[in-house]
Every structure is written in structure tokens, then in C-alpha cells.
Tab-separated table of C-alpha atoms in Angstrom:
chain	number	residue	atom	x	y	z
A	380	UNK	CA	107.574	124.578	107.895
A	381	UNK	CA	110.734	126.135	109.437
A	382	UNK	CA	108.624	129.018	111.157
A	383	UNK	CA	105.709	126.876	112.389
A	384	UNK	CA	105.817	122.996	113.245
A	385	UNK	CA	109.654	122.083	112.152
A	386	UNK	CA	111.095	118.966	110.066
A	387	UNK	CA	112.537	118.002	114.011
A	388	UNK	CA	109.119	118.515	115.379
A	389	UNK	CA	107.448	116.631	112.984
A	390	UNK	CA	110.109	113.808	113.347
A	391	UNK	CA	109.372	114.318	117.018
A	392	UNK	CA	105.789	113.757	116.615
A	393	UNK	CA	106.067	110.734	114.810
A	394	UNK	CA	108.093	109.497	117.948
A	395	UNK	CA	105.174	110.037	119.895
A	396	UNK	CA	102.313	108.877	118.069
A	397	UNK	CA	104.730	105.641	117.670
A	398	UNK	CA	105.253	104.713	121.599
A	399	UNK	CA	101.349	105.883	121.740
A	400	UNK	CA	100.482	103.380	119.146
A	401	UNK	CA	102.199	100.566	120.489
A	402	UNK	CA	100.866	101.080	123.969
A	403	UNK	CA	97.130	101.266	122.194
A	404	UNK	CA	97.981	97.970	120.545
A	405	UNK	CA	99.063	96.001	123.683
A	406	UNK	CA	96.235	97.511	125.807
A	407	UNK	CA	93.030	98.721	123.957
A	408	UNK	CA	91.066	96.079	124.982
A	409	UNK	CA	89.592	93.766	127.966
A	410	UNK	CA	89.954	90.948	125.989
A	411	UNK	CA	93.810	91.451	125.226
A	412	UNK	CA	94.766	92.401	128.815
A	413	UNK	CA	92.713	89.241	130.247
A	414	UNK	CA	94.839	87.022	128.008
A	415	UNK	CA	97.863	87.336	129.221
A	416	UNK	CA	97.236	87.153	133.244
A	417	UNK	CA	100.761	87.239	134.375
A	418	UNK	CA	101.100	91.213	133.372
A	419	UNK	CA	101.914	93.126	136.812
A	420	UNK	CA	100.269	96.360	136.531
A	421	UNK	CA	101.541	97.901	139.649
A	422	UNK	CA	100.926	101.030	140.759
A	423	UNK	CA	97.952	100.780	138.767
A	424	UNK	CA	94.997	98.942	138.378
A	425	UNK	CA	94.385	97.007	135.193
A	426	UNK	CA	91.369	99.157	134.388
A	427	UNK	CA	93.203	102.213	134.539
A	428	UNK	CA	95.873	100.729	132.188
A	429	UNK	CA	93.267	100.078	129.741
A	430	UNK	CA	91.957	103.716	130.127
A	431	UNK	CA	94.844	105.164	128.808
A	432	UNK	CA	95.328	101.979	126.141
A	433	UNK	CA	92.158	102.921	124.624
A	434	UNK	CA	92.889	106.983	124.977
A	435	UNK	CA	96.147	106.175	122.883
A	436	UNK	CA	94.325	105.388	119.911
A	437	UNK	CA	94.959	109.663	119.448
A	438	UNK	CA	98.451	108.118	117.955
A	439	UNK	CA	96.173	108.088	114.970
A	440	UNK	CA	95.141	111.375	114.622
A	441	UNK	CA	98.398	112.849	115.501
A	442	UNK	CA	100.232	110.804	112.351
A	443	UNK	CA	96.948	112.845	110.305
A	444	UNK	CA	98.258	116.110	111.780
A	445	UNK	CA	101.268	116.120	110.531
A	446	UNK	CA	100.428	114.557	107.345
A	447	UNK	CA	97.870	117.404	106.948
A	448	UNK	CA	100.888	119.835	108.015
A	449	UNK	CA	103.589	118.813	105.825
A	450	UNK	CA	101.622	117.773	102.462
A	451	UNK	CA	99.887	121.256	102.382
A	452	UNK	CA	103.564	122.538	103.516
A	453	UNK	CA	104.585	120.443	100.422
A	454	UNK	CA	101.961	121.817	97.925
A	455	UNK	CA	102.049	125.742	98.416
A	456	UNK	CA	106.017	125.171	97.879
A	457	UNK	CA	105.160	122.886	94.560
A	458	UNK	CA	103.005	126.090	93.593
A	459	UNK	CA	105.999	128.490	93.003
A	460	UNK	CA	106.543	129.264	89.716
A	461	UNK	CA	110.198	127.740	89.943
A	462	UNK	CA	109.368	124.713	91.539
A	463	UNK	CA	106.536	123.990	89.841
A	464	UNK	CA	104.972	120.581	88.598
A	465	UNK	CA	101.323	119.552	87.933
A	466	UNK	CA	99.141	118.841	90.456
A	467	UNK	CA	98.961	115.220	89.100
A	468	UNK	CA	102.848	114.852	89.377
A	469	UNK	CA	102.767	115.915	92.709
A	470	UNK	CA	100.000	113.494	93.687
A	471	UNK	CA	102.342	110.812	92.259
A	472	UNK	CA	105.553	111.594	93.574
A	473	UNK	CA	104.373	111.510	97.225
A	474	UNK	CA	102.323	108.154	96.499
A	475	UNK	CA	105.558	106.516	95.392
A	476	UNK	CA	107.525	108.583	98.253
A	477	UNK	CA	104.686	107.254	100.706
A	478	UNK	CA	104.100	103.716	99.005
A	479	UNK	CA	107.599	102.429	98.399
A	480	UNK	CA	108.377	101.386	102.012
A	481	UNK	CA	105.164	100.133	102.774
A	482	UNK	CA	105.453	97.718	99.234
A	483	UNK	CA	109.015	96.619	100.382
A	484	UNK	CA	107.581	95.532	103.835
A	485	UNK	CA	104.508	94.054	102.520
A	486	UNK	CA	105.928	91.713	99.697
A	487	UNK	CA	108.401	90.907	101.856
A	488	UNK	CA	106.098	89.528	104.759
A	489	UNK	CA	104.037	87.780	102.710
A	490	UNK	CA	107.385	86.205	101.592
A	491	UNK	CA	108.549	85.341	105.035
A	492	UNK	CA	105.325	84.273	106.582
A	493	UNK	CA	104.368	82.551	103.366
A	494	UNK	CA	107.624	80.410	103.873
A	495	UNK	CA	107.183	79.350	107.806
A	496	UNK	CA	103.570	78.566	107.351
A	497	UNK	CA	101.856	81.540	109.449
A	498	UNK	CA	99.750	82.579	106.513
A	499	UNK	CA	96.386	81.447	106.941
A	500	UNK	CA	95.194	82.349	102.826
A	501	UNK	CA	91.737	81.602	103.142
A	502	UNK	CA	91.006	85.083	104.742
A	503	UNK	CA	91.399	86.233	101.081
A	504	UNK	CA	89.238	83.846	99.729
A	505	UNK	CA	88.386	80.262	98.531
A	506	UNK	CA	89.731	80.340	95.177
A	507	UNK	CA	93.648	80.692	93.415
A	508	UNK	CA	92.304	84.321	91.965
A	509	UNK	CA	90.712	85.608	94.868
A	510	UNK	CA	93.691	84.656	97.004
A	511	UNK	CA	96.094	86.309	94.602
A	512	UNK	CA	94.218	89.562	94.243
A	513	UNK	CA	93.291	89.733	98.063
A	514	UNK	CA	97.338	89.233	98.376
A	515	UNK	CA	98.121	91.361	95.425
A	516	UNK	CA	95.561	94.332	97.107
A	517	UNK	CA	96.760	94.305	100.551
A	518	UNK	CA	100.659	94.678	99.550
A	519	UNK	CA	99.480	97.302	97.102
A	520	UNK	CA	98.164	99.096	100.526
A	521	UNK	CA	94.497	99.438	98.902
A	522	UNK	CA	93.045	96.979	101.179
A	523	UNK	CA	92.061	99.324	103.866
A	524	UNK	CA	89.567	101.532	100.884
A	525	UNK	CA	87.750	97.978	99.841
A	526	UNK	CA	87.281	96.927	103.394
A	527	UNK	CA	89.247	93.633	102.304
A	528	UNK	CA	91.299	91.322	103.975
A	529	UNK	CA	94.940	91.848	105.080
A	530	UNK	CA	97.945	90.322	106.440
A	531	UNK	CA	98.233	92.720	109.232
A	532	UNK	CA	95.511	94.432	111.363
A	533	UNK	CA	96.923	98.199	111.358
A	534	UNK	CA	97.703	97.963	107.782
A	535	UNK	CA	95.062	99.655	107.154
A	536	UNK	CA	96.027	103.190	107.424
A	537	UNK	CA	97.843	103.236	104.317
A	538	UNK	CA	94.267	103.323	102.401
A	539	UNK	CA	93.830	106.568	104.611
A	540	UNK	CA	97.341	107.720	103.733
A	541	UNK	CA	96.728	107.221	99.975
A	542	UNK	CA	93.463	108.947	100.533
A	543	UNK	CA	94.885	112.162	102.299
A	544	UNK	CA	97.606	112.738	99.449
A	545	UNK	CA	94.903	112.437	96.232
A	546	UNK	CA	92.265	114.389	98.171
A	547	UNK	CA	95.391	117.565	99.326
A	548	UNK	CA	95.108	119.560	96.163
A	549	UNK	CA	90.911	119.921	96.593
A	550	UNK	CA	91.451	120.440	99.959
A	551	UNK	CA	94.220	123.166	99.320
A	552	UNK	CA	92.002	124.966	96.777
A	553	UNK	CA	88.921	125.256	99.847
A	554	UNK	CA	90.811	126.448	101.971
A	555	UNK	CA	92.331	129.040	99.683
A	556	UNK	CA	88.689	129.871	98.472
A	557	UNK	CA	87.006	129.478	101.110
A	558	UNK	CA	88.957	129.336	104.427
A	559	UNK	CA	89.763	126.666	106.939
A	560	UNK	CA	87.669	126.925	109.350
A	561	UNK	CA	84.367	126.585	106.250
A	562	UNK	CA	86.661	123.848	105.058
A	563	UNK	CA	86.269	121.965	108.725
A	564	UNK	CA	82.754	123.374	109.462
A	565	UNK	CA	81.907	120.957	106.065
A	566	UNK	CA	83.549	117.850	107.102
A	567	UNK	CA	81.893	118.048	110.388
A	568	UNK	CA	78.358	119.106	109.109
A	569	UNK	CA	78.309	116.770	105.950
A	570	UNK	CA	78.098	113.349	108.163
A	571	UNK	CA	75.455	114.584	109.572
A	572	UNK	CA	73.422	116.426	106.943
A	573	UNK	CA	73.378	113.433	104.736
A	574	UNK	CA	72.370	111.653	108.456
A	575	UNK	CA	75.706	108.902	107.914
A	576	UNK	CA	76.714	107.347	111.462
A	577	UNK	CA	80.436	107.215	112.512
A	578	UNK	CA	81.770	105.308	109.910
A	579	UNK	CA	84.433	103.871	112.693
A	580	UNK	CA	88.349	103.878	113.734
A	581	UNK	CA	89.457	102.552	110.059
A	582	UNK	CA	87.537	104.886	108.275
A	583	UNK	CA	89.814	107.715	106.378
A	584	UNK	CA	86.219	110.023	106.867
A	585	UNK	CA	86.827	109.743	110.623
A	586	UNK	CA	90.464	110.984	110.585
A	587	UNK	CA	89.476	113.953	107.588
A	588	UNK	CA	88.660	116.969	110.199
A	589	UNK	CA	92.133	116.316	111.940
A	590	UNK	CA	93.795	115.855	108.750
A	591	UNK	CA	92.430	119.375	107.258
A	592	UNK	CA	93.152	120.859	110.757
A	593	UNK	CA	96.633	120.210	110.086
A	594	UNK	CA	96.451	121.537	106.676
A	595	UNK	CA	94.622	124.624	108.371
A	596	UNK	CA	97.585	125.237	110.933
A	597	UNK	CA	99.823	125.097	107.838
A	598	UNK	CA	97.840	127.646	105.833
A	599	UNK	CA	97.481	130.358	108.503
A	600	UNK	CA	100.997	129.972	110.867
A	601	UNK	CA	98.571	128.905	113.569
A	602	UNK	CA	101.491	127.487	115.407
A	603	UNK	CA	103.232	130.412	115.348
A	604	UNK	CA	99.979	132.712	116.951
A	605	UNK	CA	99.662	130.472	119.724
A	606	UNK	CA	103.146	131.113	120.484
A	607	UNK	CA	102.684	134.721	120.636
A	608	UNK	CA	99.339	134.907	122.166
A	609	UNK	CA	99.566	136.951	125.173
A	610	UNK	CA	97.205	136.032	127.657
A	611	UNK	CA	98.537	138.696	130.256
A	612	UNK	CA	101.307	141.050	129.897
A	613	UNK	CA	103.452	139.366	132.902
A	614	UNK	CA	105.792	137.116	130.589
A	615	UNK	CA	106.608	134.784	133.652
A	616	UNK	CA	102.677	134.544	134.699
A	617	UNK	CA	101.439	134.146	130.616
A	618	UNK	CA	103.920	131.285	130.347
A	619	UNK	CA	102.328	129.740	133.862
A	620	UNK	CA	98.729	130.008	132.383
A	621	UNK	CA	99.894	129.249	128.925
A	622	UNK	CA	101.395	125.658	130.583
A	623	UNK	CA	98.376	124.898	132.973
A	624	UNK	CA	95.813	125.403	130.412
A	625	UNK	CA	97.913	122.644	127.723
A	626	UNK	CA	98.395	120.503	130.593
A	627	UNK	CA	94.401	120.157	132.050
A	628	UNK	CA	93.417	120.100	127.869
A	629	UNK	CA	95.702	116.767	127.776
A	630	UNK	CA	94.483	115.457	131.246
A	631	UNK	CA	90.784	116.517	130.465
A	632	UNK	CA	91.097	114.253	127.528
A	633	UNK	CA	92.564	111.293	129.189
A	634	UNK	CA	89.616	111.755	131.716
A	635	UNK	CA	87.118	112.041	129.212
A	636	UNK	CA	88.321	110.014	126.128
A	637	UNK	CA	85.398	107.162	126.592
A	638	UNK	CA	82.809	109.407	128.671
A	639	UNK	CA	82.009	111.257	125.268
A	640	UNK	CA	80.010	109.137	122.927
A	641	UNK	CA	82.572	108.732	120.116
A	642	UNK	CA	79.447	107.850	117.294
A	643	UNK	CA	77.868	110.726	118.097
A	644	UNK	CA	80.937	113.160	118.574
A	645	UNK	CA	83.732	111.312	117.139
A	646	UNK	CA	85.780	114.389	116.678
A	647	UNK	CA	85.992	114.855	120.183
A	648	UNK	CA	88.177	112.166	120.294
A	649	UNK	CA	90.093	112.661	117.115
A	650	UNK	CA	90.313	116.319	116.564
A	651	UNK	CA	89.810	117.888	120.145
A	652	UNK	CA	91.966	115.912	122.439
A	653	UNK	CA	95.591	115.391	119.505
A	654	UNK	CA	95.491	118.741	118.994
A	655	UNK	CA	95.788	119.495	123.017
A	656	UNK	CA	98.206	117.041	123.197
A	657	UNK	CA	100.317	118.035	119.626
A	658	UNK	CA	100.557	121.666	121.509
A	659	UNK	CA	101.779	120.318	124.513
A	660	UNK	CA	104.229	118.588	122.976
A	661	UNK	CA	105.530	121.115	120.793
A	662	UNK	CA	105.245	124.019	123.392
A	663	UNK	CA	106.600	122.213	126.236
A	664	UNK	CA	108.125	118.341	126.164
A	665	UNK	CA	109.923	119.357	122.880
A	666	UNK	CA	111.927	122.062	125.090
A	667	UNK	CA	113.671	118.283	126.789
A	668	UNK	CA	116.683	117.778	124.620
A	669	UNK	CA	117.203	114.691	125.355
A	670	UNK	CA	113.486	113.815	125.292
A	671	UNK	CA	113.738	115.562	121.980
A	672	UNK	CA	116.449	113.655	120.157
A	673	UNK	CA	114.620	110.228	121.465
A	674	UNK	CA	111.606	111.072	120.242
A	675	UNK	CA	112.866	112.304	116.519
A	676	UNK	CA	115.156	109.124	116.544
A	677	UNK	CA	111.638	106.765	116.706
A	678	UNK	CA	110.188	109.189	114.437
A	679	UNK	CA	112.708	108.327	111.785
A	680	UNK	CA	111.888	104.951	111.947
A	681	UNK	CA	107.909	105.309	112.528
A	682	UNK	CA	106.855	103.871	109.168
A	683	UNK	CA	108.422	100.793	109.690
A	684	UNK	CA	107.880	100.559	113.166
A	685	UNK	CA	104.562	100.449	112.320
A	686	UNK	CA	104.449	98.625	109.465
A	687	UNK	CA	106.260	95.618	111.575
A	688	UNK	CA	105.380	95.751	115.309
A	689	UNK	CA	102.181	93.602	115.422
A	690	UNK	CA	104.285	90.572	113.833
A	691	UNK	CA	106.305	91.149	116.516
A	692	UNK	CA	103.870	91.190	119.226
A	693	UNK	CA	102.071	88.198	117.587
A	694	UNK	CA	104.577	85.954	116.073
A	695	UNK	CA	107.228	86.358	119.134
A	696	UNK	CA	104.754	86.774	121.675
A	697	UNK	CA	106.434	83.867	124.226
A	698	UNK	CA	108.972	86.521	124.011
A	699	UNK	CA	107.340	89.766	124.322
A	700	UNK	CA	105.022	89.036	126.793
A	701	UNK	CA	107.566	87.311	129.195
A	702	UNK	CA	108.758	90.794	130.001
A	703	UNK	CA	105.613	90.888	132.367
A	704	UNK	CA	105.412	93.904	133.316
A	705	UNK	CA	102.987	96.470	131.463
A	706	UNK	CA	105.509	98.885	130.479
A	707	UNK	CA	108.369	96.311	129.999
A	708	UNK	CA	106.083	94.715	127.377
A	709	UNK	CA	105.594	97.403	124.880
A	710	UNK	CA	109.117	98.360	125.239
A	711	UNK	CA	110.654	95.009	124.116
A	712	UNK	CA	108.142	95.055	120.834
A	713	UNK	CA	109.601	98.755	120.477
A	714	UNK	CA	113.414	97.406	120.668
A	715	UNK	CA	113.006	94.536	118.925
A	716	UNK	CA	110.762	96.600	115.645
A	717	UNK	CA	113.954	99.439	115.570
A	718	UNK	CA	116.307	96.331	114.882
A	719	UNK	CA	113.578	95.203	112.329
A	720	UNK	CA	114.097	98.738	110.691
A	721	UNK	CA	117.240	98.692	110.398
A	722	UNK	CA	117.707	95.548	108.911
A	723	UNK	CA	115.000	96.889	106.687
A	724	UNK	CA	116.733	99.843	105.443
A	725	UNK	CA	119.942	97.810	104.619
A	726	UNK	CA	118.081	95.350	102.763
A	727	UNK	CA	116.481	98.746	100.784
A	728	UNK	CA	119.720	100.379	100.209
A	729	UNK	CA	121.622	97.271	99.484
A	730	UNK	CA	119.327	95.443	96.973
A	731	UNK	CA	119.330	98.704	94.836
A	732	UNK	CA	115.629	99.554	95.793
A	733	UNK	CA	115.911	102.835	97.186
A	734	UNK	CA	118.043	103.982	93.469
A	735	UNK	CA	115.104	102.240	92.040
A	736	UNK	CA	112.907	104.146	94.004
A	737	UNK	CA	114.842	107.386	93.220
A	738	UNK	CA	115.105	107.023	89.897
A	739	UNK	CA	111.492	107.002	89.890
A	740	UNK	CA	110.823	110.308	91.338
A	741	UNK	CA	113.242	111.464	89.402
A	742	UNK	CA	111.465	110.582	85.977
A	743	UNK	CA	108.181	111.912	87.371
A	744	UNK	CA	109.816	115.476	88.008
């Protein structure tokens, strides 16, 4: 990973998918903005907000990316002979390495909520059993592959999470036998061989060609060729073109994000446009320092950002939404989540559950 996308541009990544996500959650529908009639959206129009709301649901895709990236990263390193450990113990030690946090956060907001009455427990069911399995499921993360109910709405990207880690070491041996771009050429053609619709925004399926794409980057330095590509021999001009082509890619696909049919071409929206806006990043916003250092500073905290920042926007809404204004809004949640994580991590380190954690890993080695 040190030649192509780096640990600090992964971290970086994160950061942005995270600030993309929250946006997409505060704005992604009609229905949302109309509720809350005291946002100011100036200089902008409400329906433009909502443009880019809906166009941010790419924060998605991007968190696939890198997944894609760094567990192939992960695997080709597992496969030297001195580092070596079955495929099986691999699979395991980055479920646990993946899991852990999100079972900490769960169990304890089923806690919390459970204790100030915001748990509504007949969305699991109308019996004792099917309200403790429902509960039991979702804080496992396993709701999102069962379709069931769950305590929190973007929960359910941890059944895609789980599903992208089992599924790496088939995917690793295509690729290797095969070659990426057969590997993607599949994912898109199977869908629609078998004649199976979009299967929707929650669906790990819909996020697969993006996920191998990262995988694919990974396996042939792709990163690193686009650096070096040389569209003419005038370095000054080549780094013009290089910028104005990345740039119109990333405004094309704000343009365009709901003008393409997304169950017809759905990875238009979640392979085409990221990866425009991944190389942008990486080629050009990355260069900010300071940009930079924010950006890897949210990524550290991403997972529980995410794992906490619709409770925030829900539960202390009189709060959030009193900011007003339609950047000010998705800000506060942003502030108050990172003070969320923090607590979080001292309650992890404290309690002894990160040794526990460790320990763990350590015995599956």
C-alpha cells in the first residue's frame, strides 16, 4: 500500500466519505428537508441542496474502495511464506478486527436507549424470542444480510462489510486466474444474465463492482500508472489536462448523478462517479496539508462516527437542527459524534475491551 493508495490516504478517504455521509443523511430527501422549514439555504436553492444530498450517497462506495484496496493489500501480504496463516484465520481476524467496535457500540445503545425509553421493541417482533433475537442479530451486525430490523438505519453496512471480508479470498483467486477486469466484467454481466433488477442502496451486490475495483487497483498498482501516464510530453501542460479532466469527471457526476437511471445502470452511480472523485482526491486535494491532516483525523474516527451520528441527529435533534443553517447543521452532528468517539474509545481502552479484543487476535494467529 505504501507505493499506491497510502495508510494516510486511506485514513484521508475515510474523512471524506464521512463529511459526505453525513451531508447525504441530513439532505437525501424532500421529505427530510421539508421538515425542518427554518433551514436557510442561501446561496442556494433547496433543490440544489438536495442534488448534491442525494449525489453524496458515493460516501458509500468510496468506504467499498478502500475496503477493496486494503483487504486485498492485506491478503497478498498474508500469502508470504513468513507471514502466512490460513485463509480461514485471516477471514476471522479481520471479522473480529472489523466487528469489535461495531459490537461495543451496538450493545451499548441498546443499553442506553433501552434505559431512557427510546426503544420502540416491537420493530423486532411481537413476542419475548423474536425481540431478543431481532436485538441479539442487529448488535451482532447480521441484520443488514436477513433484511431484519435494526436499531439504527445505516447500520446496515456492516452486513456488506462482513460480506466483503468472507467473499476477499474468492475474489483474490479471480483475479489472480483470471484478471480484474473478467473479474468486474462478471459482476456487471451476472445481474443481468440471470435478468435480477437492482437489488437497491442496502444491497452488498450493489456495492460488489466498486468493491472488486478497489481490489483491482490493488492487484495491478493502478494508482501508481495513472500517476505516470503522460498525456503530452509538456510536464506543466500534462499536469493542466491531467487536473481538468479529474475535475469535469467529479462535476459530470454531480450533474448527472439522478439523470442516469440508477436500476438500470446502477454502477454509474457507484462505480463510475467514486472512482472520479477517489482520484481527485488523491491526485489533487490530498496535496492540501492542512486539508490533509483534517481529513485523516475524521478518518480515524469514521467507524464510530458512523456507527453514532444518526442518534445524534435524531435523539438531539432540538439541538442539531437549531444551528439553521444547511451547512451549520451537519457540522454540529459531526462535532458532537467526534466527542461521542472519544468517549467511546476511553470506555474501550479503560474497561479492558480492547486487551480483550487483542488477546483475541492474538490466539487466532
Amino acid at each position: 500500500m505504501e507505493k499506491g493508495l497510502k495508510k494516510e490516504d486511506s485514513a484521508a478517504l475515510k474523512g471524506v466519505a464521512i463529511l459526505l455521509m453525513i451531508f447525504h443523511h441530513c439532505y437525501r430527501s424532500e421529505e427530510r428537508i421539508a421538515a425542518h422549514p427554518e433551514l436557510i439555504f442561501a446561496p442556494f436553492r433547496a433543490g440544489q441542496i438536495l442534488q448534491v444530498g442525494l449525489y453524496c450517497k458515493i460516501c458509500v462506495c468510496i468506504f467499498a474502495f478502500v475496503s477493496g484496496y486494503g483487504l486485498l493489500y492485506s491478503y497478498r501480504k498474508n500469502q508470504q511464506e513468513s507471514l502466512r496463516i490460513s485463509d480461514a484465520g485471516w477471514v476471522k481476524h479481520h471479522l473480529l478486527s472489523t466487528l469489535s467496535g461495531f459490537w461495543f457500540i451496538s450493545f451499548l445503545s441498546c443499553i442506553l436507549l433501552g434505559l431512557t425509553g427510546r426503544i420502540n421493541i416491537e420493530r423486532w417482533g411481537n413476542t419475548r424470542v423474536k425481540v431478543f433475537l431481532g436485538i441479539f442479530s442487529d448488535c451482532l451486525g447480521l441484520s443488514g444480510l436477513f433484511d431484519g430490523k435494526t436499531l439504527n438505519g445505516s447500520w446496515w453496512y456492516m452486513g456488506a462489510a462482513v460480506t466483503f471480508i468472507v467473499i476477499l479470498p474468492i475474489l483474490a483467486a479471480v483475479i489472480k486466474r483470471f484478471g480484474g477486469f473478467v473479474c468486474i466484467a462478471l459482476i456487471f454481466l451476472l445481474p443481468r444474465v440471470l435478468d435480477i433488477d437492482f437489488l437497491g442502496g442496502r444491497s452488498p451486490y450493489s456495492f460488489l463492482a466498486v468493491f472488486a475495483l478497489g481490489a483491482v487497483f490493488c492487484e495491478y498498482g493502478l494508482f501508481q500508472r495513472i500517476e505516470m501516464l503522460k498525456v503530452v510530453k509538456n510536464e506543466k501542460l500534462n499536469e493542466g489536462i491531467r487536473f481538468f479532466i479529474l475535475l469535469l469527471w467529479v462535476l459530470a457526476g454531480l450533474w448527472s448523478y439522478k439523470r442516469v437511471p440508477i436500476s438500470q445502470y446502477w454502477e454509474y452511480q457507484f462505480v463510475w462517479i467514486p472512482t472520479g472523485v477517489i482520484l481527485f482526491c488523491k491526485e489533487y486535494l490530498f496535496r492540501i496539508t492542512f486539508f490533509k491532516k483534517i481529513l485523516q483525523y475524521l478518518g480515524k474516527h469514521s467507524m464510530n462516527i458512523w456507527l453514532v451520528h444518526t442518534f445524534v441527529r435524531d435523539h438531539l435533534k432540538e439541538y442539531v437542527w437549531s444551528a439553521r443553517h444547511f451547512l451549520l447543521v451537519p457540522l454540529v452532528i459531526l462535532l458532537i459524534s467526534l466527542v461521542i468517539s472519544y468517549a467511546v474509545d476511553i470506555l474501550k481502552k479503560y474497561s479492558g475491551y480492547d486487551n480483550l479484543i487483542q488477546l483475541c487476535k492474538e490466539k487466532m494467529k
